[in-house]
Amino acid sequence: LYLGHACLQVDLPRRAQPYLEAINQATGETVHLAALQGDAVVTLAVRESRHAVRVDTGKIGRMEAPHATSVGKAIMAWLPEDEIHRILTGGMKRFTDKTITELPALIESLRVVRRNGYAIDREEFLPGVICIGSAIRDQAGTVIGAISASTPAMRASEKHVALIRDEVNSATRALSAEFGAPTSQVGRPEAVAN
C-alpha cells in the first residue's frame, strides 16, 4: 500500500501537468498541485500566472497553511478528523483577519467543501487573493491530491471566479477519471459559496 501510494506521488505531477497548463491557459492565473505526504500537505507543482499582476502564493514544498488555502482545504475536507488534527499539529496560524483559526469553524468550512465539491479561500492566506481548489481521487475514491488556481481580488469578478472554478473542477474530474476514480466520488461544480 505504501509503495503504491509512493508511485502515485511520483506519477501525479507528470499526469497533472497538461491539466495545470490547461487551467493556466484558460484563466491566465497561477495554478498549484498539492498532495498529502505523511502528515503534511505539500505543493508538488506551480504554473505561474500569465498576467503582469500575479499572485505569489508559495513555492514547491511543505505548505505552512493548509487550513488557510483552498488546495489544503480541498484535501483535508475528505480526511478523517484525526488525520486533520495530525496535519494541524503546528496550530492554525492567523495570516489575515479572514483566516480560520479555530478547529470547529474549520471543520464546518470543510463540510461546505464536501457539499460544494470545491474549496474557496477568500483572502484567508494572503490579503487580496482569492483561490479555488478541488480534490483529485484515485480508483478507491481516496483523495490523492488537489489542484487550485489563485487570482488577485482585483480580477475576481463573479464571471472570472466561475471560470476558475469550472476549469479547476473540470481538470480534477478528468484527472481523477485517469486514476480510476468512481464517478460518484468526483466533485461537481456548483454555485460559488460566499
mmCIF file of C-alpha atoms in Angstrom, residues 36 38-39 76 78-89 103 107 110:
data_model
loop_
_atom_site.group_PDB
_atom_site.id
_atom_site.type_symbol
_atom_site.label_atom_id
_atom_site.label_comp_id
_atom_site.label_asym_id
_atom_site.label_seq_id
_atom_site.Cartn_x
_atom_site.Cartn_y
_atom_site.Cartn_z
ATOM 1 C CA LEU A 36 -0.741 14.776 1.249
ATOM 2 C CA GLY A 38 2.630 11.793 5.614
ATOM 3 C CA ASP A 39 1.110 14.419 7.884
ATOM 4 C CA MET A 76 -8.481 17.943 4.272
ATOM 5 C CA TRP A 78 -12.182 14.323 2.755
ATOM 6 C CA LEU A 79 -9.933 13.132 5.595
ATOM 7 C CA PRO A 80 -10.990 11.630 8.926
ATOM 8 C CA GLU A 81 -10.910 14.191 11.726
ATOM 9 C CA ASP A 82 -7.923 12.524 13.457
ATOM 10 C CA GLU A 83 -5.849 12.989 10.277
ATOM 11 C CA ILE A 84 -6.866 16.644 10.122
ATOM 12 C CA HIS A 85 -5.632 17.002 13.729
ATOM 13 C CA ARG A 86 -2.261 15.449 12.743
ATOM 14 C CA ILE A 87 -1.870 17.830 9.790
ATOM 15 C CA LEU A 88 -2.615 20.793 12.060
ATOM 16 C CA THR A 89 -0.322 19.811 14.962
ATOM 17 C CA LEU A 103 -10.860 23.847 14.659
ATOM 18 C CA ILE A 107 -14.465 21.506 10.377
ATOM 19 C CA LEU A 110 -14.744 21.557 5.333
#
